[in-house]
Amino acid sequence: MSDRKVLSEWVMQPGTGKAVELLAGQILRIEQVEGLQCVDFNCFNLHDYKEFMHCGRTRTVHGFNPSKGAFMWSAPPRERALLYILDDTYGRNDVLFPRCSAYVYESAYGFDAHTNCHDIQAEAQREYGLTPDDVHDSFNLFMCTEVTLDGRATITRQETKPGDHVDLLALVDVLAIPNVCGADVMRTSNFSLKPIKLTVFEATDADMTCVPKVPVLKSQRTPKDFRNPTIKPDRALTRDPSYVAQFTNVPIVVEELSVTLSEEEAATLDRVRLPVYGADDGAALRDVLFTWWEQRFLGAAESGAPDIGGKT
Ligand SMILES: [Zn+2]
């Protein structure tokens, strides 16, 4: 959108990354200069680095290749949408592969000195006081990956062109850290390293209205809800002699519930009950509900849930 105000611009050269303060309502555009370049990406809550982008939750909600319309989520128990992918002109990104590392290049290729995403991320994050241990699982932009039938992830050739870009809209204040992926011996960036352009924009009202509403739920917890809100300043793990277990939801209480099913729902239940669960109606019903939830979660189902008497 041409009416966006540009706040800052950089070009990241191969072998480098950039920590960018991205406030809520600002957009980070990550853009190909020559094309064919993969970008690794980390993202932390700017005011609490212990909350960061969680690839596991993100791929559960949006699949292995999140693109336009996906959120970047933080880990439990906070589970907040940190960023929204407002635009993605190429449409291929990855949350399957970890960042490449010095170990990878030495063990697989025999290079004991090689550009790699972990070391680049660590150096870029050091500007904000973070350590190499704080680098988290990477969101890999423009990286083309597939999963084979035997369950292995593979990298395929990417074909981005100059100007292809991903626009990330911050929903909370974050530290966003993209880096030029250091892999020049893989298909990731087609065997050479190229620069990447970064632009920070102020989002327009039209940008903000594109973002679907994300509910704030009771189960999303913050450090004020933690029984141990203190971040360890030392590295060794020692037992707290005053520790008394207080597990959430324990003791577990099981209640019998009555369930009302339509004829169609009862037929669905019959289809899974006998071949899989035998006489266990409760397990079969939970299977049906799980299937419904899974379809709804993945956006595949239009229909509502079976009517369940009592609370769920
Ligand atoms: Zn890399």
mmCIF file of C-alpha atoms and ligand atoms in Angstrom:
data_model
loop_
_atom_site.group_PDB
_atom_site.id
_atom_site.type_symbol
_atom_site.label_atom_id
_atom_site.label_comp_id
_atom_site.label_asym_id
_atom_site.label_seq_id
_atom_site.Cartn_x
_atom_site.Cartn_y
_atom_site.Cartn_z
ATOM 1 C CA MET A 1 0.000 0.000 0.000
ATOM 2 C CA SER A 2 1.595 3.210 -1.191
ATOM 3 C CA ASP A 3 0.063 5.463 1.503
ATOM 4 C CA ARG A 4 1.980 3.762 4.280
ATOM 5 C CA LYS A 5 4.547 5.968 6.014
ATOM 6 C CA VAL A 6 8.091 4.552 5.833
ATOM 7 C CA LEU A 7 9.778 4.684 9.255
ATOM 8 C CA SER A 8 13.144 3.091 8.442
ATOM 9 C CA GLU A 9 15.004 1.001 5.852
ATOM 10 C CA TRP A 10 18.079 -1.277 5.832
ATOM 11 C CA VAL A 11 19.763 -3.687 3.483
ATOM 12 C CA MET A 12 21.131 -6.790 5.213
ATOM 13 C CA GLN A 13 24.270 -8.093 3.578
ATOM 14 C CA PRO A 14 25.106 -11.830 3.456
ATOM 15 C CA GLY A 15 26.500 -13.033 6.791
ATOM 16 C CA THR A 16 24.457 -10.500 8.791
ATOM 17 C CA GLY A 17 21.138 -9.989 10.544
ATOM 18 C CA LYS A 18 19.349 -7.026 12.109
ATOM 19 C CA ALA A 19 17.424 -6.641 15.374
ATOM 20 C CA VAL A 20 14.462 -4.343 14.674
ATOM 21 C CA GLU A 21 12.200 -2.801 17.323
ATOM 22 C CA LEU A 22 8.752 -3.238 15.826
ATOM 23 C CA LEU A 23 5.991 -1.593 17.819
ATOM 24 C CA ALA A 24 2.343 -2.676 17.714
ATOM 25 C CA GLY A 25 0.817 -1.284 14.529
ATOM 26 C CA GLN A 26 4.079 -1.257 12.589
ATOM 27 C CA ILE A 27 4.886 -3.473 9.617
ATOM 28 C CA LEU A 28 8.231 -5.080 8.831
ATOM 29 C CA ARG A 29 8.649 -5.812 5.125
ATOM 30 C CA ILE A 30 11.308 -8.430 4.344
ATOM 31 C CA GLU A 31 12.071 -8.142 0.653
ATOM 32 C CA GLN A 32 14.154 -9.886 -1.982
ATOM 33 C CA VAL A 33 16.790 -7.681 -3.629
ATOM 34 C CA GLU A 34 18.125 -10.140 -6.213
ATOM 35 C CA GLY A 35 15.716 -13.008 -5.468
ATOM 36 C CA LEU A 36 16.391 -16.629 -4.465
ATOM 37 C CA GLN A 37 17.413 -15.879 -0.855
ATOM 38 C CA CYS A 38 16.090 -17.563 2.313
ATOM 39 C CA VAL A 39 15.685 -15.491 5.513
ATOM 40 C CA ASP A 40 15.641 -16.894 9.050
ATOM 41 C CA PHE A 41 13.595 -15.006 11.627
ATOM 42 C CA ASN A 42 13.260 -14.762 15.420
ATOM 43 C CA CYS A 43 10.793 -12.604 17.357
ATOM 44 C CA PHE A 44 10.549 -11.721 21.066
ATOM 45 C CA ASN A 45 8.104 -9.686 23.145
ATOM 46 C CA LEU A 46 10.045 -6.400 23.366
ATOM 47 C CA HIS A 47 9.156 -5.996 27.053
ATOM 48 C CA ASP A 48 9.730 -9.625 28.145
ATOM 49 C CA TYR A 49 12.090 -11.785 26.088
ATOM 50 C CA LYS A 50 10.794 -14.947 27.756
ATOM 51 C CA GLU A 51 7.781 -14.650 25.459
ATOM 52 C CA PHE A 52 8.832 -15.399 21.896
ATOM 53 C CA MET A 53 7.519 -16.801 18.636
ATOM 54 C CA HIS A 54 6.797 -20.521 18.945
ATOM 55 C CA CYS A 55 7.126 -22.481 15.727
ATOM 56 C CA GLY A 56 5.386 -25.518 17.269
ATOM 57 C CA ARG A 57 2.122 -23.727 17.969
ATOM 58 C CA THR A 58 2.349 -21.749 14.736
ATOM 59 C CA ARG A 59 2.686 -24.892 12.586
ATOM 60 C CA THR A 60 -0.106 -26.640 14.519
ATOM 61 C CA VAL A 61 -2.502 -23.792 13.767
ATOM 62 C CA HIS A 62 -1.336 -22.777 10.272
ATOM 63 C CA GLY A 63 0.503 -25.820 8.882
ATOM 64 C CA PHE A 64 4.099 -26.372 7.839
ATOM 65 C CA ASN A 65 4.179 -23.417 5.425
ATOM 66 C CA PRO A 66 2.464 -20.391 7.035
ATOM 67 C CA SER A 67 1.693 -17.592 4.613
ATOM 68 C CA LYS A 68 -0.635 -14.596 4.171
ATOM 69 C CA GLY A 69 -3.391 -14.639 6.798
ATOM 70 C CA ALA A 70 -1.418 -16.626 9.394
ATOM 71 C CA PHE A 71 -0.460 -15.441 12.876
ATOM 72 C CA MET A 72 2.902 -15.956 14.555
ATOM 73 C CA TRP A 73 2.063 -17.328 18.007
ATOM 74 C CA SER A 74 3.958 -17.359 21.282
ATOM 75 C CA ALA A 75 4.370 -20.478 23.431
ATOM 76 C CA PRO A 76 2.105 -21.713 26.211
ATOM 77 C CA PRO A 77 0.960 -20.562 28.659
ATOM 78 C CA ARG A 78 0.847 -17.115 27.027
ATOM 79 C CA GLU A 79 -0.217 -18.272 23.532
ATOM 80 C CA ARG A 80 -0.673 -14.840 22.037
ATOM 81 C CA ALA A 81 -0.644 -13.764 18.425
ATOM 82 C CA LEU A 82 2.526 -11.644 18.206
ATOM 83 C CA LEU A 83 2.569 -10.978 14.454
ATOM 84 C CA TYR A 84 0.170 -11.265 11.533
ATOM 85 C CA ILE A 85 1.322 -12.069 7.990
ATOM 86 C CA LEU A 86 -0.390 -9.220 6.165
ATOM 87 C CA ASP A 87 1.088 -9.969 2.756
ATOM 88 C CA ASP A 88 3.265 -12.641 1.131
ATOM 89 C CA THR A 89 3.907 -12.298 -2.590
ATOM 90 C CA TYR A 90 5.717 -15.632 -3.017
ATOM 91 C CA GLY A 91 3.758 -17.704 -0.504
ATOM 92 C CA ARG A 92 6.348 -20.239 0.616
ATOM 93 C CA ASN A 93 7.713 -20.132 4.159
ATOM 94 C CA ASP A 94 8.734 -22.879 6.562
ATOM 95 C CA VAL A 95 8.367 -23.788 10.240
ATOM 96 C CA LEU A 96 9.724 -27.333 9.944
ATOM 97 C CA PHE A 97 13.467 -26.829 9.762
ATOM 98 C CA PRO A 98 15.621 -25.506 12.592
ATOM 99 C CA ARG A 99 18.179 -22.770 11.944
ATOM 100 C CA CYS A 100 21.389 -23.906 10.301
ATOM 101 C CA SER A 101 24.369 -23.976 12.653
ATOM 102 C CA ALA A 102 28.159 -24.210 12.731
ATOM 103 C CA TYR A 103 27.777 -27.858 13.768
ATOM 104 C CA VAL A 104 25.719 -28.626 10.665
ATOM 105 C CA TYR A 105 28.380 -27.315 8.296
ATOM 106 C CA GLU A 106 31.258 -28.981 10.119
ATOM 107 C CA SER A 107 29.558 -32.351 10.593
ATOM 108 C CA ALA A 108 27.945 -32.585 7.169
ATOM 109 C CA TYR A 109 30.454 -30.711 4.992
ATOM 110 C CA GLY A 110 33.731 -30.547 6.969
ATOM 111 C CA PHE A 111 33.712 -26.692 7.104
ATOM 112 C CA ASP A 112 34.881 -25.602 10.555
ATOM 113 C CA ALA A 113 34.189 -21.946 9.675
ATOM 114 C CA HIS A 114 31.025 -21.149 7.731
ATOM 115 C CA THR A 115 28.214 -18.577 7.770
ATOM 116 C CA ASN A 116 25.274 -20.015 9.685
ATOM 117 C CA CYS A 117 21.948 -18.730 10.962
ATOM 118 C CA HIS A 118 22.497 -19.540 14.627
ATOM 119 C CA ASP A 119 25.684 -17.494 14.936
ATOM 120 C CA ILE A 120 24.223 -14.625 12.887
ATOM 121 C CA GLN A 121 21.052 -14.548 15.018
ATOM 122 C CA ALA A 122 23.093 -14.679 18.244
ATOM 123 C CA GLU A 123 25.232 -11.741 17.142
ATOM 124 C CA ALA A 124 22.235 -9.662 16.021
ATOM 125 C CA GLN A 125 20.368 -10.412 19.283
ATOM 126 C CA ARG A 126 23.445 -9.491 21.363
ATOM 127 C CA GLU A 127 22.650 -5.841 20.551
ATOM 128 C CA TYR A 128 19.688 -6.255 22.957
ATOM 129 C CA GLY A 129 21.518 -8.221 25.671
ATOM 130 C CA LEU A 130 20.477 -11.728 24.644
ATOM 131 C CA THR A 131 22.819 -14.734 24.667
ATOM 132 C CA PRO A 132 23.387 -17.486 22.082
ATOM 133 C CA ASP A 133 21.105 -19.747 24.171
ATOM 134 C CA ASP A 134 18.200 -17.332 23.609
ATOM 135 C CA VAL A 135 18.046 -17.924 19.832
ATOM 136 C CA HIS A 136 14.798 -19.841 19.274
ATOM 137 C CA ASP A 137 13.425 -22.135 16.569
ATOM 138 C CA SER A 138 13.380 -20.260 13.301
ATOM 139 C CA PHE A 139 10.572 -19.052 11.066
ATOM 140 C CA ASN A 140 12.177 -19.519 7.633
ATOM 141 C CA LEU A 141 10.900 -17.036 5.059
ATOM 142 C CA PHE A 142 10.970 -17.870 1.354
ATOM 143 C CA MET A 143 12.166 -21.404 2.231
ATOM 144 C CA CYS A 144 10.534 -24.132 0.151
ATOM 145 C CA THR A 145 10.076 -27.401 1.995
ATOM 146 C CA GLU A 146 8.010 -30.530 1.640
ATOM 147 C CA VAL A 147 7.247 -33.582 3.730
ATOM 148 C CA THR A 148 7.787 -36.953 2.072
ATOM 149 C CA LEU A 149 5.425 -39.892 2.481
ATOM 150 C CA ASP A 150 7.862 -41.502 4.920
ATOM 151 C CA GLY A 151 7.717 -38.394 7.120
ATOM 152 C CA ARG A 152 10.995 -36.670 6.256
ATOM 153 C CA ALA A 153 11.246 -32.921 5.601
ATOM 154 C CA THR A 154 13.101 -31.926 2.429
ATOM 155 C CA ILE A 155 14.218 -28.635 0.901
ATOM 156 C CA THR A 156 13.255 -27.767 -2.676
ATOM 157 C CA ARG A 157 14.401 -24.993 -5.000
ATOM 158 C CA GLN A 158 12.922 -21.542 -4.356
ATOM 159 C CA GLU A 159 12.133 -19.175 -7.195
ATOM 160 C CA THR A 160 11.592 -15.774 -5.579
ATOM 161 C CA LYS A 161 12.177 -12.705 -7.742
ATOM 162 C CA PRO A 162 13.482 -9.211 -6.854
ATOM 163 C CA GLY A 163 10.696 -7.385 -5.003
ATOM 164 C CA ASP A 164 9.031 -10.511 -3.591
ATOM 165 C CA HIS A 165 8.272 -9.757 0.054
ATOM 166 C CA VAL A 166 6.570 -10.789 3.264
ATOM 167 C CA ASP A 167 4.852 -8.093 5.373
ATOM 168 C CA LEU A 168 4.727 -8.847 9.110
ATOM 169 C CA LEU A 169 2.340 -6.670 11.145
ATOM 170 C CA ALA A 170 3.196 -6.411 14.862
ATOM 171 C CA LEU A 171 0.179 -6.959 17.128
ATOM 172 C CA VAL A 172 2.263 -6.282 20.252
ATOM 173 C CA ASP A 173 5.631 -4.549 20.668
ATOM 174 C CA VAL A 174 8.314 -7.023 19.544
ATOM 175 C CA LEU A 175 11.997 -7.293 18.774
ATOM 176 C CA ALA A 176 12.044 -8.808 15.278
ATOM 177 C CA ILE A 177 15.312 -10.320 14.068
ATOM 178 C CA PRO A 178 15.622 -11.405 10.431
ATOM 179 C CA ASN A 179 18.939 -12.656 9.039
ATOM 180 C CA VAL A 180 20.271 -13.620 5.639
ATOM 181 C CA CYS A 181 20.363 -17.449 5.835
ATOM 182 C CA GLY A 182 24.000 -18.568 5.723
ATOM 183 C CA ALA A 183 23.377 -21.735 3.683
ATOM 184 C CA ASP A 184 25.178 -21.488 0.346
ATOM 185 C CA VAL A 185 25.691 -25.232 0.056
ATOM 186 C CA MET A 186 21.994 -26.168 0.042
ATOM 187 C CA ARG A 187 18.937 -25.578 -2.134
ATOM 188 C CA THR A 188 17.640 -23.195 0.586
ATOM 189 C CA SER A 189 18.950 -20.143 -1.282
ATOM 190 C CA ASN A 190 20.009 -21.880 -4.481
ATOM 191 C CA PHE A 191 23.679 -22.202 -3.528
ATOM 192 C CA SER A 192 24.637 -18.519 -3.100
ATOM 193 C CA LEU A 193 24.036 -15.691 -0.612
ATOM 194 C CA LYS A 194 22.307 -12.450 -1.585
ATOM 195 C CA PRO A 195 21.290 -9.250 0.308
ATOM 196 C CA ILE A 196 17.805 -8.690 1.722
ATOM 197 C CA LYS A 197 15.975 -5.369 2.132
ATOM 198 C CA LEU A 198 14.089 -4.447 5.313
ATOM 199 C CA THR A 199 11.508 -1.668 5.553
ATOM 200 C CA VAL A 200 9.452 -0.656 8.590
ATOM 201 C CA PHE A 201 6.110 1.009 7.838
ATOM 202 C CA GLU A 202 3.413 2.515 9.996
ATOM 203 C CA ALA A 203 0.323 0.380 9.337
ATOM 204 C CA THR A 204 -2.696 2.175 7.913
ATOM 205 C CA ASP A 205 -6.271 1.783 9.186
ATOM 206 C CA ALA A 206 -6.905 -0.413 6.138
ATOM 207 C CA ASP A 207 -4.021 -2.680 7.178
ATOM 208 C CA MET A 208 -5.388 -3.028 10.702
ATOM 209 C CA THR A 209 -8.878 -3.962 9.528
ATOM 210 C CA CYS A 210 -7.377 -6.943 7.638
ATOM 211 C CA VAL A 211 -6.466 -8.685 10.895
ATOM 212 C CA PRO A 212 -9.035 -11.225 12.145
ATOM 213 C CA LYS A 213 -10.073 -10.787 15.779
ATOM 214 C CA VAL A 214 -8.170 -13.082 18.147
ATOM 215 C CA PRO A 215 -10.041 -13.805 21.377
ATOM 216 C CA VAL A 216 -8.396 -13.179 24.742
ATOM 217 C CA LEU A 217 -9.003 -16.341 26.794
ATOM 218 C CA LYS A 218 -8.977 -17.044 30.519
ATOM 219 C CA SER A 219 -6.372 -19.787 30.035
ATOM 220 C CA GLN A 220 -3.747 -17.409 28.606
ATOM 221 C CA ARG A 221 -1.428 -16.764 31.546
ATOM 222 C CA THR A 222 1.285 -14.182 32.122
ATOM 223 C CA PRO A 223 4.143 -14.078 34.670
ATOM 224 C CA LYS A 224 1.847 -12.543 37.306
ATOM 225 C CA ASP A 225 -0.056 -15.871 37.230
ATOM 226 C CA PHE A 226 3.084 -18.036 37.481
ATOM 227 C CA ARG A 227 3.808 -19.789 40.800
ATOM 228 C CA ASN A 228 7.471 -19.096 40.006
ATOM 229 C CA PRO A 229 7.684 -15.729 38.221
ATOM 230 C CA THR A 230 11.450 -15.358 38.790
ATOM 231 C CA ILE A 231 13.832 -15.847 35.864
ATOM 232 C CA LYS A 232 16.829 -17.885 36.962
ATOM 233 C CA PRO A 233 20.002 -15.770 37.038
ATOM 234 C CA ASP A 234 22.300 -18.791 37.486
ATOM 235 C CA ARG A 235 22.863 -21.657 35.055
ATOM 236 C CA ALA A 236 22.937 -24.739 37.315
ATOM 237 C CA LEU A 237 19.728 -26.524 38.328
ATOM 238 C CA THR A 238 19.349 -27.204 42.048
ATOM 239 C CA ARG A 239 16.305 -28.500 43.907
ATOM 240 C CA ASP A 240 14.183 -26.059 45.942
ATOM 241 C CA PRO A 241 13.832 -27.813 49.350
ATOM 242 C CA SER A 242 10.629 -25.841 50.065
ATOM 243 C CA TYR A 243 8.930 -27.066 46.874
ATOM 244 C CA VAL A 244 5.444 -28.524 47.323
ATOM 245 C CA ALA A 245 3.725 -29.713 44.131
ATOM 246 C CA GLN A 246 0.590 -27.713 43.181
ATOM 247 C CA PHE A 247 -0.317 -29.109 39.775
ATOM 248 C CA THR A 248 -3.050 -27.260 37.916
ATOM 249 C CA ASN A 249 -6.434 -29.074 37.783
ATOM 250 C CA VAL A 250 -5.346 -31.675 40.382
ATOM 251 C CA PRO A 251 -7.051 -33.579 41.903
ATOM 252 C CA ILE A 252 -8.816 -34.405 38.646
ATOM 253 C CA VAL A 253 -12.592 -34.630 39.003
ATOM 254 C CA VAL A 254 -14.503 -36.798 36.513
ATOM 255 C CA GLU A 255 -18.217 -36.155 36.030
ATOM 256 C CA GLU A 256 -20.753 -38.187 34.080
ATOM 257 C CA LEU A 257 -22.445 -36.067 31.391
ATOM 258 C CA SER A 258 -25.573 -36.761 29.392
ATOM 259 C CA VAL A 259 -25.193 -36.176 25.659
ATOM 260 C CA THR A 260 -27.958 -35.576 23.129
ATOM 261 C CA LEU A 261 -27.177 -36.583 19.544
ATOM 262 C CA SER A 262 -29.144 -36.077 16.358
ATOM 263 C CA GLU A 263 -29.735 -39.125 14.126
ATOM 264 C CA GLU A 264 -26.895 -38.037 11.875
ATOM 265 C CA GLU A 265 -24.525 -37.615 14.811
ATOM 266 C CA ALA A 266 -25.565 -41.007 16.222
ATOM 267 C CA ALA A 267 -24.810 -42.606 12.855
ATOM 268 C CA THR A 268 -21.382 -40.952 12.860
ATOM 269 C CA LEU A 269 -20.823 -42.327 16.345
ATOM 270 C CA ASP A 270 -21.789 -45.839 15.224
ATOM 271 C CA ARG A 271 -19.277 -45.693 12.389
ATOM 272 C CA VAL A 272 -16.338 -45.266 14.779
ATOM 273 C CA ARG A 273 -17.659 -47.078 17.862
ATOM 274 C CA LEU A 274 -17.744 -50.740 16.940
ATOM 275 C CA PRO A 275 -14.650 -51.107 14.743
ATOM 276 C CA VAL A 276 -12.396 -48.985 16.945
ATOM 277 C CA TYR A 277 -13.781 -48.576 20.463
ATOM 278 C CA GLY A 278 -16.081 -51.618 20.897
ATOM 279 C CA ALA A 279 -18.591 -50.900 23.632
ATOM 280 C CA ASP A 280 -16.851 -47.761 24.892
ATOM 281 C CA ASP A 281 -19.388 -45.111 23.860
ATOM 282 C CA GLY A 282 -17.547 -42.360 25.743
ATOM 283 C CA ALA A 283 -14.270 -42.907 23.862
ATOM 284 C CA ALA A 284 -16.108 -43.084 20.523
ATOM 285 C CA LEU A 285 -17.907 -39.815 21.268
ATOM 286 C CA ARG A 286 -14.645 -38.139 22.216
ATOM 287 C CA ASP A 287 -13.215 -39.362 18.889
ATOM 288 C CA VAL A 288 -16.139 -37.775 17.010
ATOM 289 C CA LEU A 289 -15.744 -34.539 18.948
ATOM 290 C CA PHE A 290 -12.011 -34.553 18.286
ATOM 291 C CA THR A 291 -12.615 -34.967 14.561
ATOM 292 C CA TRP A 292 -15.082 -32.071 14.626
ATOM 293 C CA TRP A 293 -12.620 -29.922 16.591
ATOM 294 C CA GLU A 294 -9.749 -30.802 14.244
ATOM 295 C CA GLN A 295 -11.801 -29.843 11.185
ATOM 296 C CA ARG A 296 -12.911 -26.606 12.797
ATOM 297 C CA PHE A 297 -9.360 -25.847 13.951
ATOM 298 C CA LEU A 298 -8.074 -26.315 10.417
ATOM 299 C CA GLY A 299 -10.975 -24.322 9.000
ATOM 300 C CA ALA A 300 -12.284 -27.273 6.996
ATOM 301 C CA ALA A 301 -15.722 -27.695 8.560
ATOM 302 C CA GLU A 302 -18.747 -25.428 8.239
ATOM 303 C CA SER A 303 -21.050 -27.382 10.549
ATOM 304 C CA GLY A 304 -21.441 -26.876 14.274
ATOM 305 C CA ALA A 305 -20.567 -29.192 17.133
ATOM 306 C CA PRO A 306 -22.872 -31.966 18.300
ATOM 307 C CA ASP A 307 -25.258 -30.784 20.992
ATOM 308 C CA ILE A 308 -23.846 -31.842 24.332
ATOM 309 C CA GLY A 309 -26.023 -31.686 27.442
ATOM 310 C CA GLY A 310 -24.282 -30.169 30.439
ATOM 311 C CA LYS A 311 -20.894 -28.593 30.357
ATOM 312 C CA THR A 312 -17.967 -29.865 28.322
HETATM 313 ZN ZN ZN B 1 20.316 -20.825 7.616
#
